[in-house]
mmCIF file of C-alpha atoms in Angstrom:
data_model
loop_
_atom_site.group_PDB
_atom_site.id
_atom_site.type_symbol
_atom_site.label_atom_id
_atom_site.label_comp_id
_atom_site.label_asym_id
_atom_site.label_seq_id
_atom_site.Cartn_x
_atom_site.Cartn_y
_atom_site.Cartn_z
ATOM 1 C CA UNK V 1 74.508 101.702 91.417
ATOM 2 C CA UNK V 2 73.698 105.409 90.302
ATOM 3 C CA UNK V 3 70.272 106.656 90.327
ATOM 4 C CA UNK V 4 70.058 109.857 88.566
ATOM 5 C CA UNK V 5 67.590 112.462 88.688
ATOM 6 C CA UNK V 6 66.450 114.060 86.114
ATOM 7 C CA UNK V 7 63.984 117.340 86.247
ATOM 8 C CA UNK V 8 63.140 120.164 83.852
ATOM 9 C CA UNK V 9 63.360 123.582 85.674
ATOM 10 C CA UNK V 10 60.271 125.585 86.353
ATOM 11 C CA UNK V 11 57.613 127.133 84.720
ATOM 12 C CA UNK V 12 59.815 130.845 83.289
ATOM 13 C CA UNK V 13 58.997 133.885 81.154
ATOM 14 C CA UNK V 14 62.866 134.737 81.035
ATOM 15 C CA UNK V 15 62.817 134.033 84.852
ATOM 16 C CA UNK V 16 61.294 131.812 86.860
ATOM 17 C CA UNK V 17 57.252 132.645 87.183
ATOM 18 C CA UNK V 18 55.437 132.059 90.710
ATOM 19 C CA UNK V 19 54.748 129.080 89.417
ATOM 20 C CA UNK V 20 58.077 128.045 88.817
ATOM 21 C CA UNK V 21 59.253 129.495 92.014
ATOM 22 C CA UNK V 22 56.622 127.272 93.341
ATOM 23 C CA UNK V 23 57.167 123.892 91.340
ATOM 24 C CA UNK V 24 61.361 124.002 92.588
ATOM 25 C CA UNK V 25 59.679 124.174 96.244
ATOM 26 C CA UNK V 26 57.603 121.598 95.581
ATOM 27 C CA UNK V 27 60.223 119.560 94.176
ATOM 28 C CA UNK V 28 63.189 120.032 96.965
ATOM 29 C CA UNK V 29 60.065 118.863 99.267
ATOM 30 C CA UNK V 30 59.668 115.322 96.863
ATOM 31 C CA UNK V 31 63.060 114.940 97.088
ATOM 32 C CA UNK V 32 63.941 115.696 100.714
ATOM 33 C CA UNK V 33 65.519 112.668 101.994
ATOM 34 C CA UNK V 34 66.752 111.830 98.749
ATOM 35 C CA UNK V 35 70.645 111.204 99.967
ATOM 36 C CA UNK V 36 71.956 113.199 96.991
ATOM 37 C CA UNK V 37 75.237 114.282 96.464
ATOM 38 C CA UNK V 38 74.956 117.489 94.521
ATOM 39 C CA UNK V 39 72.450 119.435 92.122
ATOM 40 C CA UNK V 40 74.111 120.009 88.703
ATOM 41 C CA UNK V 41 72.332 122.714 86.665
ATOM 42 C CA UNK V 42 72.537 124.334 82.729
ATOM 43 C CA UNK V 43 73.671 127.916 82.628
ATOM 44 C CA UNK V 44 70.742 129.303 81.124
ATOM 45 C CA UNK V 45 68.683 131.268 83.894
ATOM 46 C CA UNK V 46 65.723 129.327 84.409
ATOM 47 C CA UNK V 47 67.443 126.241 85.375
ATOM 48 C CA UNK V 48 70.117 128.120 87.411
ATOM 49 C CA UNK V 49 67.086 129.587 89.633
ATOM 50 C CA UNK V 50 65.576 126.213 90.148
ATOM 51 C CA UNK V 51 68.821 124.733 90.979
ATOM 52 C CA UNK V 52 69.367 127.300 93.636
ATOM 53 C CA UNK V 53 66.218 127.558 95.450
ATOM 54 C CA UNK V 54 66.002 123.431 95.756
ATOM 55 C CA UNK V 55 69.603 123.320 96.525
ATOM 56 C CA UNK V 56 69.076 126.058 99.049
ATOM 57 C CA UNK V 57 66.082 123.867 100.517
ATOM 58 C CA UNK V 58 67.992 120.014 100.573
ATOM 59 C CA UNK V 59 71.137 122.350 101.651
ATOM 60 C CA UNK V 60 72.959 120.786 99.123
ATOM 61 C CA UNK V 61 76.047 121.991 96.814
ATOM 62 C CA UNK V 62 75.589 123.842 93.116
ATOM 63 C CA UNK V 63 77.698 122.397 89.878
ATOM 64 C CA UNK V 64 76.918 124.453 87.062
ATOM 65 C CA UNK V 65 77.362 122.301 83.485
ATOM 66 C CA UNK V 66 77.338 123.739 79.618
ATOM 67 C CA UNK V 67 76.355 120.178 79.087
ATOM 68 C CA UNK V 68 73.269 120.656 80.508
ATOM 69 C CA UNK V 69 71.987 123.207 78.630
ATOM 70 C CA UNK V 70 69.358 124.482 76.047
ATOM 71 C CA UNK V 71 70.413 122.423 72.630
ATOM 72 C CA UNK V 72 69.222 119.919 70.779
ATOM 73 C CA UNK V 73 71.534 116.968 71.008
ATOM 74 C CA UNK V 74 70.920 115.080 67.987
ATOM 75 C CA UNK V 75 70.381 116.503 65.002
ATOM 76 C CA UNK V 76 68.707 113.608 62.422
ATOM 77 C CA UNK V 77 67.980 113.496 58.829
ATOM 78 C CA UNK V 78 64.560 113.473 57.321
ATOM 79 C CA UNK V 79 65.118 110.024 55.771
ATOM 80 C CA UNK V 80 65.500 108.961 60.112
ATOM 81 C CA UNK V 81 61.943 109.924 60.915
ATOM 82 C CA UNK V 82 58.781 108.661 60.089
ATOM 83 C CA UNK V 83 57.292 110.019 56.999
ATOM 84 C CA UNK V 84 54.237 111.930 58.649
ATOM 85 C CA UNK V 85 56.275 113.292 62.119
ATOM 86 C CA UNK V 86 59.362 114.545 59.616
ATOM 87 C CA UNK V 87 58.272 117.763 58.839
ATOM 88 C CA UNK V 88 57.115 118.926 62.432
ATOM 89 C CA UNK V 89 59.980 117.399 63.959
ATOM 90 C CA UNK V 90 62.548 119.636 61.175
ATOM 91 C CA UNK V 91 60.460 122.668 61.795
ATOM 92 C CA UNK V 92 61.051 121.911 65.312
ATOM 93 C CA UNK V 93 64.503 121.578 65.110
ATOM 94 C CA UNK V 94 64.694 125.084 63.219
ATOM 95 C CA UNK V 95 63.610 126.685 66.252
ATOM 96 C CA UNK V 96 67.214 126.368 67.276
ATOM 97 C CA UNK V 97 69.773 129.247 66.686
ATOM 98 C CA UNK V 98 72.918 127.613 64.278
ATOM 99 C CA UNK V 99 74.889 127.966 67.424
ATOM 100 C CA UNK V 100 72.569 125.869 69.540
ATOM 101 C CA UNK V 101 72.327 123.051 66.833
ATOM 102 C CA UNK V 102 76.184 123.180 65.593
ATOM 103 C CA UNK V 103 77.339 121.831 68.967
ATOM 104 C CA UNK V 104 74.136 120.435 70.144
ATOM 105 C CA UNK V 105 75.378 116.797 68.762
ATOM 106 C CA UNK V 106 79.160 116.803 70.514
ATOM 107 C CA UNK V 107 77.012 118.399 74.090
ATOM 108 C CA UNK V 108 74.700 115.569 73.724
ATOM 109 C CA UNK V 109 77.094 113.120 73.371
ATOM 110 C CA UNK V 110 78.964 114.141 76.166
ATOM 111 C CA UNK V 111 76.474 114.259 78.733
ATOM 112 C CA UNK V 112 75.747 111.083 78.522
ATOM 113 C CA UNK V 113 79.181 110.315 79.213
ATOM 114 C CA UNK V 114 78.991 112.153 81.735
ATOM 115 C CA UNK V 115 75.906 111.584 83.638
ATOM 116 C CA UNK V 116 74.667 108.690 82.330
ATOM 117 C CA UNK V 117 77.225 106.090 83.818
ATOM 118 C CA UNK V 118 77.218 103.245 87.091
ATOM 119 C CA UNK V 119 78.810 104.714 89.996
ATOM 120 C CA UNK V 120 77.917 105.149 93.647
ATOM 121 C CA UNK V 121 76.389 108.711 93.502
ATOM 122 C CA UNK V 122 73.007 110.009 93.604
ATOM 123 C CA UNK V 123 72.391 113.263 91.585
ATOM 124 C CA UNK V 124 69.761 115.805 90.827
ATOM 125 C CA UNK V 125 70.275 117.453 87.483
ATOM 126 C CA UNK V 126 67.918 120.274 86.825
ATOM 127 C CA UNK V 127 68.142 120.812 82.558
ATOM 128 C CA UNK V 128 66.088 121.243 80.195
ATOM 129 C CA UNK V 129 62.945 119.569 78.820
ATOM 130 C CA UNK V 130 65.094 118.046 74.758
ATOM 131 C CA UNK V 131 67.462 117.091 77.285
ATOM 132 C CA UNK V 132 65.259 115.013 80.214
ATOM 133 C CA UNK V 133 63.796 113.606 77.169
ATOM 134 C CA UNK V 134 67.514 112.831 75.335
ATOM 135 C CA UNK V 135 67.940 110.857 79.092
ATOM 136 C CA UNK V 136 65.290 109.105 78.221
ATOM 137 C CA UNK V 137 65.761 107.546 75.070
ATOM 138 C CA UNK V 138 69.088 106.515 75.457
ATOM 139 C CA UNK V 139 67.752 105.038 78.257
ATOM 140 C CA UNK V 140 65.231 103.115 76.693
ATOM 141 C CA UNK V 141 68.097 101.869 74.242
ATOM 142 C CA UNK V 142 65.230 103.974 71.023
ATOM 143 C CA UNK V 143 67.013 105.305 68.294
ATOM 144 C CA UNK V 144 68.900 109.495 68.520
ATOM 145 C CA UNK V 145 66.120 110.737 66.476
ATOM 146 C CA UNK V 146 63.819 109.827 69.336
ATOM 147 C CA UNK V 147 64.472 112.482 71.986
ATOM 148 C CA UNK V 148 62.126 114.158 69.659
ATOM 149 C CA UNK V 149 58.040 113.832 70.254
ATOM 150 C CA UNK V 150 58.882 113.151 73.992
ATOM 151 C CA UNK V 151 58.396 116.576 76.673
ATOM 152 C CA UNK V 152 59.195 117.137 79.742
ATOM 153 C CA UNK V 153 56.795 119.041 81.478
ATOM 154 C CA UNK V 154 57.773 121.875 84.148
ATOM 155 C CA UNK V 155 59.420 120.793 87.200
ATOM 156 C CA UNK V 156 58.323 117.456 86.416
ATOM 157 C CA UNK V 157 60.826 114.456 88.140
ATOM 158 C CA UNK V 158 62.435 111.285 86.094
ATOM 159 C CA UNK V 159 64.314 108.661 87.726
ATOM 160 C CA UNK V 160 66.545 106.483 85.475
ATOM 161 C CA UNK V 161 69.067 104.226 88.003
ATOM 162 C CA UNK V 162 72.780 102.783 86.180
ATOM 163 C CA UNK V 163 74.064 99.500 87.174
ATOM 164 C CA UNK V 164 76.940 97.903 85.611
ATOM 165 C CA UNK V 165 76.351 94.430 83.411
ATOM 166 C CA UNK V 166 73.210 95.519 83.043
ATOM 167 C CA UNK V 167 70.591 97.851 81.109
ATOM 168 C CA UNK V 168 69.701 101.737 82.737
ATOM 169 C CA UNK V 169 66.729 100.960 83.926
ATOM 170 C CA UNK V 170 63.498 104.074 84.097
ATOM 171 C CA UNK V 171 61.995 103.942 87.073
ATOM 172 C CA UNK V 172 59.938 107.566 86.595
ATOM 173 C CA UNK V 173 59.388 109.812 83.778
ATOM 174 C CA UNK V 174 57.905 113.248 84.042
ATOM 175 C CA UNK V 175 56.505 111.959 87.939
ATOM 176 C CA UNK V 176 54.568 115.356 88.599
ATOM 177 C CA UNK V 177 52.612 114.082 91.595
ATOM 178 C CA UNK V 178 54.688 116.097 93.643
ATOM 179 C CA UNK V 179 52.784 119.455 92.213
ATOM 180 C CA UNK V 180 48.777 120.607 92.444
ATOM 181 C CA UNK V 181 46.916 119.801 89.751
ATOM 182 C CA UNK V 182 47.404 124.376 88.186
ATOM 183 C CA UNK V 183 51.350 123.328 88.699
ATOM 184 C CA UNK V 184 51.090 120.345 86.064
ATOM 185 C CA UNK V 185 51.885 120.249 82.943
ATOM 186 C CA UNK V 186 53.131 123.690 81.724
ATOM 187 C CA UNK V 187 55.979 124.309 79.365
ATOM 188 C CA UNK V 188 53.681 121.576 77.136
ATOM 189 C CA UNK V 189 51.867 122.753 74.452
ATOM 190 C CA UNK V 190 48.198 122.238 75.474
ATOM 191 C CA UNK V 191 47.016 119.817 72.724
ATOM 192 C CA UNK V 192 49.862 117.702 74.096
ATOM 193 C CA UNK V 193 49.201 117.772 78.203
ATOM 194 C CA UNK V 194 47.455 114.812 79.613
ATOM 195 C CA UNK V 195 44.801 114.992 82.405
ATOM 196 C CA UNK V 196 43.967 113.180 85.270
#
């Protein structure tokens, strides 16, 4: 069985903010004792900085992967989307540059082929909200467009297990129990934040 731990990078304004660095340290503390093989990360600075803090805290190797970069992993047609959601979703996708949109679907297929497979490893992926949500969508067998409308908070932890001859198991999504209330839900628009 493979257990994959995924986390969105810490809060950032270009580079990590002080809160983002604290989120990374708390994520590392949460994962202390987990027999991780490596920390894989996006090449984008905010993810690379988060990964460096976590890897240093846990004394793990760092592995950069373009497959974990900041891109839309699937570009739906308007006809695939619920009618009321289509304008919002398509406006969100328009925020991505043409370059990021054009390569996204290929990378989206490749990232699942690389990491969403059963084996004996336990790895941590530090990436971006849409990539975390893409893995969740795939684990649940939801339509490809369904990564849209999900949000992963900065420093939130998602855990998925992969076993041979068994569907993927979503163990946790966006778990922020390791973060104090003031560091939870960052990176998610105010109107979509949960309060607890």
